[in-house]
XYZ file of C-alpha atoms in Angstrom:
555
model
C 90.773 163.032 259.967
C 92.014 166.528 259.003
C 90.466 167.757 255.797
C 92.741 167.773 252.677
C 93.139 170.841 250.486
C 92.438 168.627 246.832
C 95.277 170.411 244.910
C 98.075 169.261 247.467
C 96.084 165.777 247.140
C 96.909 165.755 243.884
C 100.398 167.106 244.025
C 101.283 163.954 246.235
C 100.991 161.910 243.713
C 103.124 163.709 241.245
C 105.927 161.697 239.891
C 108.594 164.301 241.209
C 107.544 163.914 244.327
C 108.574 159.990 244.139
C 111.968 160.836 244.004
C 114.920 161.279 246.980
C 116.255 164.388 248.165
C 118.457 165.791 251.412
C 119.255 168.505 252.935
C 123.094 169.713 252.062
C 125.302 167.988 254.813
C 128.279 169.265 254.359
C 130.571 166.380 256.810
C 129.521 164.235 254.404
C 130.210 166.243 251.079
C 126.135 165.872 250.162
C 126.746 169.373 248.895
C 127.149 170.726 245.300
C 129.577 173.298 244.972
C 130.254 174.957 248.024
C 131.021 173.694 251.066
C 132.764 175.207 254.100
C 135.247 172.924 253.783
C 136.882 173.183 250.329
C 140.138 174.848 250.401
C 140.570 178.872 249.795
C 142.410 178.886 246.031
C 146.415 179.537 246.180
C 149.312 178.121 244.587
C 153.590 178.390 245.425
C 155.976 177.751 243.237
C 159.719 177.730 244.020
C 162.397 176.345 241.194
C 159.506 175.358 238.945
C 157.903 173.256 241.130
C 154.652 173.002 242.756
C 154.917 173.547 246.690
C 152.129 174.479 248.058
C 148.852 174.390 246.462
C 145.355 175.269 247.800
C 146.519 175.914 251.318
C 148.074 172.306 251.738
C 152.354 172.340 251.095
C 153.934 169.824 249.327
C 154.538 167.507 252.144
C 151.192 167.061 253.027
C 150.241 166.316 249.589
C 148.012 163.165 249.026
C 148.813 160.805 246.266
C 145.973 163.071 243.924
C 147.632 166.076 244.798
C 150.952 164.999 244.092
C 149.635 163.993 240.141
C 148.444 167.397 240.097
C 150.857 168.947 240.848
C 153.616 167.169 239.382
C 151.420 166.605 236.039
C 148.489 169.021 235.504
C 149.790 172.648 236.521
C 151.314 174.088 234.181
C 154.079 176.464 236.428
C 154.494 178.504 233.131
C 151.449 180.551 233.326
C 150.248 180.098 236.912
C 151.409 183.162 238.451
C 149.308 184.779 235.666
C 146.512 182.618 235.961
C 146.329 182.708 239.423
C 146.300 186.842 240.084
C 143.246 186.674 237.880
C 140.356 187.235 240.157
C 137.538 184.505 240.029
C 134.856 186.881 238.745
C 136.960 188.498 236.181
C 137.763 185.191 235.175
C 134.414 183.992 234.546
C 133.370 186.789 233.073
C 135.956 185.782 230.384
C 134.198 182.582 230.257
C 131.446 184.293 228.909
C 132.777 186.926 226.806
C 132.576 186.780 223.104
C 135.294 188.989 223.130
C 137.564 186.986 224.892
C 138.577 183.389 222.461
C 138.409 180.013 223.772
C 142.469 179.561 223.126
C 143.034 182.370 225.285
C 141.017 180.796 228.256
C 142.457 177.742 227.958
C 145.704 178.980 227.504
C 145.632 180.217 231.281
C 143.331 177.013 232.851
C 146.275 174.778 233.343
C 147.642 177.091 235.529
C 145.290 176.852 237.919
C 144.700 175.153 241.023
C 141.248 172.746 241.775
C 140.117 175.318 244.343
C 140.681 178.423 242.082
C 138.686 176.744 239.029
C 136.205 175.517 241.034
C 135.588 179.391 242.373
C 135.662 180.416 238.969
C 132.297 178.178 238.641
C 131.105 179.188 241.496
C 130.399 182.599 239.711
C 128.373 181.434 237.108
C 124.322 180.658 236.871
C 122.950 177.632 234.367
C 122.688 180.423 231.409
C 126.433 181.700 231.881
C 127.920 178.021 232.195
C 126.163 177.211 228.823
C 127.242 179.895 227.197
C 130.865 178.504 228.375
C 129.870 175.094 227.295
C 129.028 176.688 223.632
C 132.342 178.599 223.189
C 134.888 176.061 225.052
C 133.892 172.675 223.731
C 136.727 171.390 221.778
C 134.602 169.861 218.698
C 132.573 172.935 216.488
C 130.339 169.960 215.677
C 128.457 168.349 218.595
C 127.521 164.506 218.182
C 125.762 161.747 220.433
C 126.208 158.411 221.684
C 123.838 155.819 222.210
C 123.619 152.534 224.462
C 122.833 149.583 222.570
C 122.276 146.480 225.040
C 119.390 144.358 226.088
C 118.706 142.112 229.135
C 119.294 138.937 227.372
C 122.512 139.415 225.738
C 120.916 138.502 222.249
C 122.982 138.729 219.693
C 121.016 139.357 216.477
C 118.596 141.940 218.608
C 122.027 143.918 219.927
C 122.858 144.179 216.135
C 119.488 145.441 214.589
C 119.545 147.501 217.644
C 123.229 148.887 216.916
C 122.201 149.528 213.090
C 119.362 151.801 213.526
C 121.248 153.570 216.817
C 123.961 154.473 213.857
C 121.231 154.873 211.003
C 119.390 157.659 213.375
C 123.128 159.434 213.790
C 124.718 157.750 216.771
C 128.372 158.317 216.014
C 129.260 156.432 219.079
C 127.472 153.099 220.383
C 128.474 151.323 223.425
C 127.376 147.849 225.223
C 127.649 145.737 228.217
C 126.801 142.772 229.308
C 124.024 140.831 231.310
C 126.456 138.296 231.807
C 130.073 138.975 232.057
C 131.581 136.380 229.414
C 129.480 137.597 226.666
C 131.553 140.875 226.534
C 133.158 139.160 222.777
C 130.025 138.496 221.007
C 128.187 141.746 222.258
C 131.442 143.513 220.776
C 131.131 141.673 217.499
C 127.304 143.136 217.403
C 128.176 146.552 217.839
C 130.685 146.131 215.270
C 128.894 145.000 212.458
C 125.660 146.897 213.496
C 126.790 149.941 213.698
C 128.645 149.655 210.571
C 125.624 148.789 208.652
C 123.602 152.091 210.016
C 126.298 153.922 209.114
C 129.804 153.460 208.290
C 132.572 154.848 210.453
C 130.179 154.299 213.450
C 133.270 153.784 216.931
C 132.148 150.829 219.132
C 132.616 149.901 223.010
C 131.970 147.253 225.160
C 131.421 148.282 228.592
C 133.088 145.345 231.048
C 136.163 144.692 233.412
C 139.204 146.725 232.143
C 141.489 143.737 231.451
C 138.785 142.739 228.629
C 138.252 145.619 227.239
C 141.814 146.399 226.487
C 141.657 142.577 225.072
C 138.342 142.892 222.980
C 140.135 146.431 221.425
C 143.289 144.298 220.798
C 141.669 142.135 218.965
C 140.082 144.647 216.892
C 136.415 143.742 218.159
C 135.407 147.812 219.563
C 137.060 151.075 218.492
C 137.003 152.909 221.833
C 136.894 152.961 225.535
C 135.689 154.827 228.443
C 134.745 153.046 231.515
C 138.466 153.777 233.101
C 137.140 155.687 236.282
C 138.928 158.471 237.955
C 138.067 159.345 241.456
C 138.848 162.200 243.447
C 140.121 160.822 247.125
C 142.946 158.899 247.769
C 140.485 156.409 249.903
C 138.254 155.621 246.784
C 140.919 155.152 244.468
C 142.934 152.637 246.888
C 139.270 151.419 247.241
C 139.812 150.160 243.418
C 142.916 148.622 243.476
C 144.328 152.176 241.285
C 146.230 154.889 241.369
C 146.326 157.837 239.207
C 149.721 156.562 237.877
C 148.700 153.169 237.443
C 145.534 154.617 235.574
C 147.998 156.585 233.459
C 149.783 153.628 232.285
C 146.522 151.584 231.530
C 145.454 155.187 229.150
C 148.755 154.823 227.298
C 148.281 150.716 226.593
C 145.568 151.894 224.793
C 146.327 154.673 222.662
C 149.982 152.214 222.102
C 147.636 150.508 220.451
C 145.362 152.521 218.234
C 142.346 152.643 220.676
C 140.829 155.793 221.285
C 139.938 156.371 224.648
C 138.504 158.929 227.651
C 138.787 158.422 231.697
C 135.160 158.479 233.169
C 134.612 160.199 236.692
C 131.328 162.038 238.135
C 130.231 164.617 240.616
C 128.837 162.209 243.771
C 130.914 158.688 243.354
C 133.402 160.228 246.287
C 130.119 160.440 248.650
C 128.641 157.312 247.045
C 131.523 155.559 247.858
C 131.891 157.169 251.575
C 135.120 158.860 251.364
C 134.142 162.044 250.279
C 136.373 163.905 252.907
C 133.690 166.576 253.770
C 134.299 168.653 250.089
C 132.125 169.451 247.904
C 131.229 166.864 244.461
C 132.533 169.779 242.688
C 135.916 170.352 244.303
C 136.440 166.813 244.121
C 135.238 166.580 240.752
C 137.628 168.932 239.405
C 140.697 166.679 240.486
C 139.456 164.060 238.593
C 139.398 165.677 235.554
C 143.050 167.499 236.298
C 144.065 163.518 236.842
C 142.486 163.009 233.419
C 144.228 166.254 232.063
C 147.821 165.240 233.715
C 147.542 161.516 232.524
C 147.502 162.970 228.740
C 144.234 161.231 228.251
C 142.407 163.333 225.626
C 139.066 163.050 227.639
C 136.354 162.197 229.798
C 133.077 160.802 230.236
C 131.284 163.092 233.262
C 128.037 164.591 234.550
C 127.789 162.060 237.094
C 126.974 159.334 235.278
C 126.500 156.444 237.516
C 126.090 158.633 240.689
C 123.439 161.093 239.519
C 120.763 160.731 242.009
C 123.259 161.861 244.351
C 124.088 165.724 242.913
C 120.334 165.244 241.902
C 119.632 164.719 245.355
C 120.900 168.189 246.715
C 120.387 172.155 246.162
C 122.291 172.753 242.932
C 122.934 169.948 241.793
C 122.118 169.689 238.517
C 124.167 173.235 238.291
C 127.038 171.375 239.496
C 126.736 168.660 236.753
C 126.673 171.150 234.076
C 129.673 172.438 235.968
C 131.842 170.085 235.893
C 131.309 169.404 232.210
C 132.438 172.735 231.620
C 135.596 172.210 233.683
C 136.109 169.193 231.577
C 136.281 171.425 228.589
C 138.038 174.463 229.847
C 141.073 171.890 230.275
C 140.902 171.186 226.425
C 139.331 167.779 226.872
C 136.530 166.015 224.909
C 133.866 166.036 226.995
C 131.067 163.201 226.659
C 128.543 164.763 229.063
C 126.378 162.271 230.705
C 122.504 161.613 230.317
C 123.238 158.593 230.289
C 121.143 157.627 233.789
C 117.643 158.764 234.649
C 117.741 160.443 238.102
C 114.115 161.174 238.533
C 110.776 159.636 238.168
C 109.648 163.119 236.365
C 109.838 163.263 232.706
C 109.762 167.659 233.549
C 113.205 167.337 235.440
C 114.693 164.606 232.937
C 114.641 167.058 229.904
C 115.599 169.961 232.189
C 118.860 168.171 232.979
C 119.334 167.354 229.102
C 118.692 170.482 227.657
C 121.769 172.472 229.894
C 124.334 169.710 227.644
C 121.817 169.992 224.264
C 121.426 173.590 223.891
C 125.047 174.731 223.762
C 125.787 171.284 222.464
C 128.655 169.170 224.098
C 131.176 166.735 222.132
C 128.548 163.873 223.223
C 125.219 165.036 224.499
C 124.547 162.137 225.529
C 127.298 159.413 227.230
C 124.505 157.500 226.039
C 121.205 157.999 225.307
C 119.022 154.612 225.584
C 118.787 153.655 221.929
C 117.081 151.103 223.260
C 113.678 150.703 225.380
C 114.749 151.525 229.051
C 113.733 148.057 230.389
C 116.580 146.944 228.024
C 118.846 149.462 229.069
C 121.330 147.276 231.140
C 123.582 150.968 232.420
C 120.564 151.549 234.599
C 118.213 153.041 232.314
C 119.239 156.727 230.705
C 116.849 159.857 230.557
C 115.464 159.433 227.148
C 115.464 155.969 225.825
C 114.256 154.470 222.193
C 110.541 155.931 222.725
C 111.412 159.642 222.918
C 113.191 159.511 219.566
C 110.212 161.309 217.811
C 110.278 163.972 220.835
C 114.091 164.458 220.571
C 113.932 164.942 216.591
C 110.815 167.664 217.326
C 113.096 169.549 219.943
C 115.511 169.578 216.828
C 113.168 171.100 214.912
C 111.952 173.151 217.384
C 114.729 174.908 218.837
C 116.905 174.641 215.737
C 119.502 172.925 217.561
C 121.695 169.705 216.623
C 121.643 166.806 218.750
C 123.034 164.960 215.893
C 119.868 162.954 215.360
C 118.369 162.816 211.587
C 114.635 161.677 210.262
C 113.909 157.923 209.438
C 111.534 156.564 207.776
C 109.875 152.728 209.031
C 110.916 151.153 205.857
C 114.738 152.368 206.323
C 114.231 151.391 209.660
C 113.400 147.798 208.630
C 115.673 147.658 205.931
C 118.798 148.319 207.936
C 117.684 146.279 211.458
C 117.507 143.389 208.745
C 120.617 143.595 207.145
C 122.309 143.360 210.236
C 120.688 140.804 211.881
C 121.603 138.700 208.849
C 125.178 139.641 208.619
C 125.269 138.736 212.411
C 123.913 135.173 210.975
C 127.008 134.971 208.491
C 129.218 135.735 210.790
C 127.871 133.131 214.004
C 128.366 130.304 210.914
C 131.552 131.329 209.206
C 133.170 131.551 212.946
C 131.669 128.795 214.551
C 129.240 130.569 217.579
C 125.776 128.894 217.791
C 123.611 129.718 214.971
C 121.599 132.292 214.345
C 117.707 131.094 213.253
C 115.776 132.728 210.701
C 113.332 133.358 212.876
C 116.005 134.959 215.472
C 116.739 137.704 212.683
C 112.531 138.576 211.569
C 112.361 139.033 215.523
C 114.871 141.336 215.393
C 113.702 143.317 212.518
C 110.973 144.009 214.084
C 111.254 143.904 217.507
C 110.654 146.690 220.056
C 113.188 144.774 222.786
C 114.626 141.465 224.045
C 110.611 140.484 225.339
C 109.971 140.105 221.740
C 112.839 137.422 221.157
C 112.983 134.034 221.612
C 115.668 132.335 223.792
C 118.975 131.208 223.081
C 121.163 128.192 224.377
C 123.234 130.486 226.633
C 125.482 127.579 227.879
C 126.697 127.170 224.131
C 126.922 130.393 223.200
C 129.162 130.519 226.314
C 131.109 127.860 225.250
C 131.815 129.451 222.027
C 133.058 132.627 223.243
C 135.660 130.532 225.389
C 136.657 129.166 221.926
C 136.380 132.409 220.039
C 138.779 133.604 222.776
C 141.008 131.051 222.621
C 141.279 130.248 218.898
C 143.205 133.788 217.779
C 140.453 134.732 215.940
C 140.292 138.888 215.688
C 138.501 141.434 213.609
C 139.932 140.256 210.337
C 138.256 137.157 210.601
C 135.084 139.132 211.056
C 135.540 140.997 207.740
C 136.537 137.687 205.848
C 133.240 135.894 207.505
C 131.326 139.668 206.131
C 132.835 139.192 202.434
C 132.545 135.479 201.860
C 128.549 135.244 202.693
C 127.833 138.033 200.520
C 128.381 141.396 202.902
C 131.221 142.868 201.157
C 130.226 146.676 201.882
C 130.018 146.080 205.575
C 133.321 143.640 205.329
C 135.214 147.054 204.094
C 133.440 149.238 206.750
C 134.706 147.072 209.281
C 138.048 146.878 207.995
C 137.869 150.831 207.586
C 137.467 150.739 211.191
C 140.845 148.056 212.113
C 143.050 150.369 209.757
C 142.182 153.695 212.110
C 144.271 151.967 214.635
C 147.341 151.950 212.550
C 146.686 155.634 211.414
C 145.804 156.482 214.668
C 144.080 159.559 213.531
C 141.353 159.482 215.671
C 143.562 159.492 218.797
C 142.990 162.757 218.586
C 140.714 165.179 220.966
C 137.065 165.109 220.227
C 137.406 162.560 217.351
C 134.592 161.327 215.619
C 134.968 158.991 211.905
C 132.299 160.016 209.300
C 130.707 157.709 206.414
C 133.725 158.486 204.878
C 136.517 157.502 207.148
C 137.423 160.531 207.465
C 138.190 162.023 211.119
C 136.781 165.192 212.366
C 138.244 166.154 215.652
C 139.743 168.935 217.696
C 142.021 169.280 215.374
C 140.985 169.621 212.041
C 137.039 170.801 213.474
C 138.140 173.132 215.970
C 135.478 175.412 217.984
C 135.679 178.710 216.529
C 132.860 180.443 218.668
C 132.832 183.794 218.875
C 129.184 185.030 219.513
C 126.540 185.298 216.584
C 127.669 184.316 213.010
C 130.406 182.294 214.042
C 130.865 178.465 215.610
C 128.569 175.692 214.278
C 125.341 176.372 213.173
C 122.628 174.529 212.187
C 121.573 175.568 208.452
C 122.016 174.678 204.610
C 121.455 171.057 204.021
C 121.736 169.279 207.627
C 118.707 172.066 208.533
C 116.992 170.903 205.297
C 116.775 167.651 206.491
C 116.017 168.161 210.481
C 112.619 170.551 209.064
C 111.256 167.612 207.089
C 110.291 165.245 210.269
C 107.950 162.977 208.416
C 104.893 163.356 210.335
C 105.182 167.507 209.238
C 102.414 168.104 206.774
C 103.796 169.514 203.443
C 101.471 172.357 201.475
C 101.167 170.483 198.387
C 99.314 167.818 200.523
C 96.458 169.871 201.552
């Protein structure tokens, strides 16, 4: 047997080295951001339309170039966006001197390839500093997954409290089993508006239900309304961009907010990646998004990470395409949201290119529950990092929208919802919560520490729920009749949005007050040192005083 040199031993058994990677291969678009194949940026227009556009005229124009081209470039600025050369342009990206309206006045006139070439310029560093000046919010903020592995109800809403107690301003679900998409809803709901009012809730299932559940008034928002960038993988689904269009606008028709969700890799994952790059391909997605007036997108591969994560670049590319996202003036919730890797090292590295600069969602979510509960797959941080990600606060002096707790507030609020979860399952008629249900989920670390429900009746009682009419108001009377009357008016705080409709808006978050911050009324106003958001006065206050930190007085 050979001899072994020990440190190489030892290196073996790293935990990076558990994970997959490949060679680029570019026939099969395993490559990041460059492949031989991607079309050469340029772009004719004759009469104000679009007819040629990356090398491919009009007639050869697939069903996503035809959106495009019909609904994303903008022919008003093109010629001038277009004689721009790509490194000029990026340096723009980058230059304090140089606003974010001005860039973003010239994006929509360009083509996939000639953004995409634009990118291509920049390292990690430069696309961050992009990321800091171009996202659409000043404030960044975070979403968290609430869901565990046995669909328990009173768990999901302790869970959903502390998620929005800890800063969460968005929480979404899913399911273990696909007809409990209601009652998860209703957890989130009156959860998350116990940790903190004006908390937006999702539920994460087939699109048909979701648009249903929002209806109803039982989640605030959506995002699971994929965008792909082939013709094959969209026909794959049953979609088109147009018919994806239509499904955005039943939505915001009725007061939902809501973002598309695409990601660097699914073309390859799926097989139809048509020998471009995830990039490239990437790019159309979010031009689809752009052109179907949707004000944003979940991306950064989301589902598909351990594909981008799998090549040269990759993780480049994912920071990438979240910048894309927000050079088109979109809300970008940036992904994190799926562990790639079996290191902990190259976890954080791919967090910290969406924390530093800070993104409208750092996370799209982070687990804010234990990973083994995490029913999206598992996401790179989950509810046992939370002391390391409010220390790399504190640190770095940067704002992933998390804030101290204390155990006692933890308790406190975990309880309170788990009981008003109990009101509610008796005043509608779903299988009753036990007392013992609700101390399990004040204190419980995940669904291993619950006991068992009747999942047949619970079942049953959805199908009733469903059936019976019952919506979101019923929820709030069930909330003030058994005592809950400050989480019966956050609730209804939440139904009247939809008829205001104010947080349609890009980048739109609700505060404690009901009061939206967005885009609009919070609009990035970076412009190098002294200006944009910055962490100081009071929210810096509070992100110092960790409660482990040792204070002088106590020595």
């Amino acid at each position: 047997m050979q001899k072994r040199q020990k440190r190489f031993e030892v290196l073996e058994q790293r935990a990076v080295n558990k994970d997959g990677f490949i060679k680029e291969w570019d026939e099969v678009g395993l490559v990041a951001m460059d492949s031989p194949y991607d079309p050469k940026p340029g772009l004719k227009i004759e009469n104000g339309k679009v007819v040629e556009m990356d090398g491919i005229p009009c007639a050869e124009f697939d069903m996503i170039d035809t959106f495009i081209a019909n609904h994303c470039i903008d022919v008003n600025v093109a010629a001038e966006a277009m004689a721009i050369d790509s490194l000029e342009f990026a340096k723009k990206l980058v230059d304090i001197n140089v606003s974010g309206a001005e860039i973003k006045r010239l994006v929509p006139g360009l083509t996939p390839a000639k953004i995409l070439d634009v990118l291509k310029k920049m390292n990690v560093v430069e696309l961050m500093m992009a990321m800091q000046k171009l996202r659409c919010r000043k404030t960044p903020a975070n979403q968290a997954h609430i869901t565990n592995v046995k669909d328990t109800p009173a768990l999901l809403a302790a869970d959903a409290a502390e998620g929005s107690y800890r800063g969460f301003q968005e929480l979404e679900t899913t399911v273990g089993i696909a007809r409990y998409a209601p009652m998860n809803a209703i957890a989130l709901l009156i959860g998350g508006q116990v940790g903190c009012r004006g908390t937006l809730t999702q539920c994460a299932v087939e699109e048909a239900m979701e648009l249903q559940m929002g209806m109803k008034g039982l989640t605030a928002y959506a995002e699971t309304v994929s965008v792909y960038g082939t013709d094959q993988v969209f026909v794959d689904g049953d979609d088109t961009p147009w018919s994806k269009a239509f499904l955005a606008s039943a939505y915001a028709s009725r007061g939902i907010k809501m973002r598309f969700t695409s990601g660097t890799g699914s073309e390859v994952q799926m097989g139809y990646a048509n020998k471009k790059s995830m990039l490239y391909l990437e790019i159309k997605c979010i031009m689809i998004t752009k052109g179907a007036g949707v004000q944003g997108l979940q991306n950064g591969s989301i589902s598909c990470i351990g594909v981008p994560g799998a090549v040269p670049g990759g993780i480049r590319a994912v920071l990438a395409e979240n910048v894309a996202t927000v050079l088109l003036d979109l809300e970008v919730a940036s992904g994190n949201d799926q562990t790639f890797t079996h290191s902990p090292i190259r976890n954080t590295a791919r967090m910290l290119m969406q924390f530093l600069p800070g993104t409208d969602y750092v996370f799209s979510g982070y687990s804010g529950v234990p990973n083994y509960d995490n029913m999206f797959a598992g996401s790179t941080h989950d509810s046992d990092d939370f002391d390391d990600m409010l220390v790399l606060q504190r640190d770095l002096q940067c704002d992933m929208a998390l804030r101290p707790v204390t155990e006692e507030q933890i308790i406190a609020v975990r309880n309170k919802a788990a009981r008003a979860m109990q009101a509610v399952f008796q005043e509608v008629g779903f299988p009753a919560i036990t007392d013992e249900e609700v101390e399990a989920a004040t204190y419980a670390h995940g669904s291993k520490d619950m006991p068992d429900r009747n999942q047949p009746e619970d079942l049953r009682a959805i199908e009733e729920f469903l059936k019976s009419g019952k919506t979101g108001l019923d929820i709030v009377r069930a909330l003030h009749k058994h005592g809950f009357q400050d989480v019966a008016e956050s609730v209804l705080g939440m139904l009247k949005q939809k008829v205001s409709g104010d947080y349609l808006h890009t980048s739109a978050i609700v505060d404690e007050n009901f009061n939206v911050k967005s885009a609009i009324n919070d609009r990035n106003d970076y412009m190098g040192p002294g200006t944009g958001y910055r962490l100081e006065g009071e929210r810096w206050e509070l992100l110092k005083n960790i409660p482990q930190a040792i204070s002088p007085e106590d020595i």
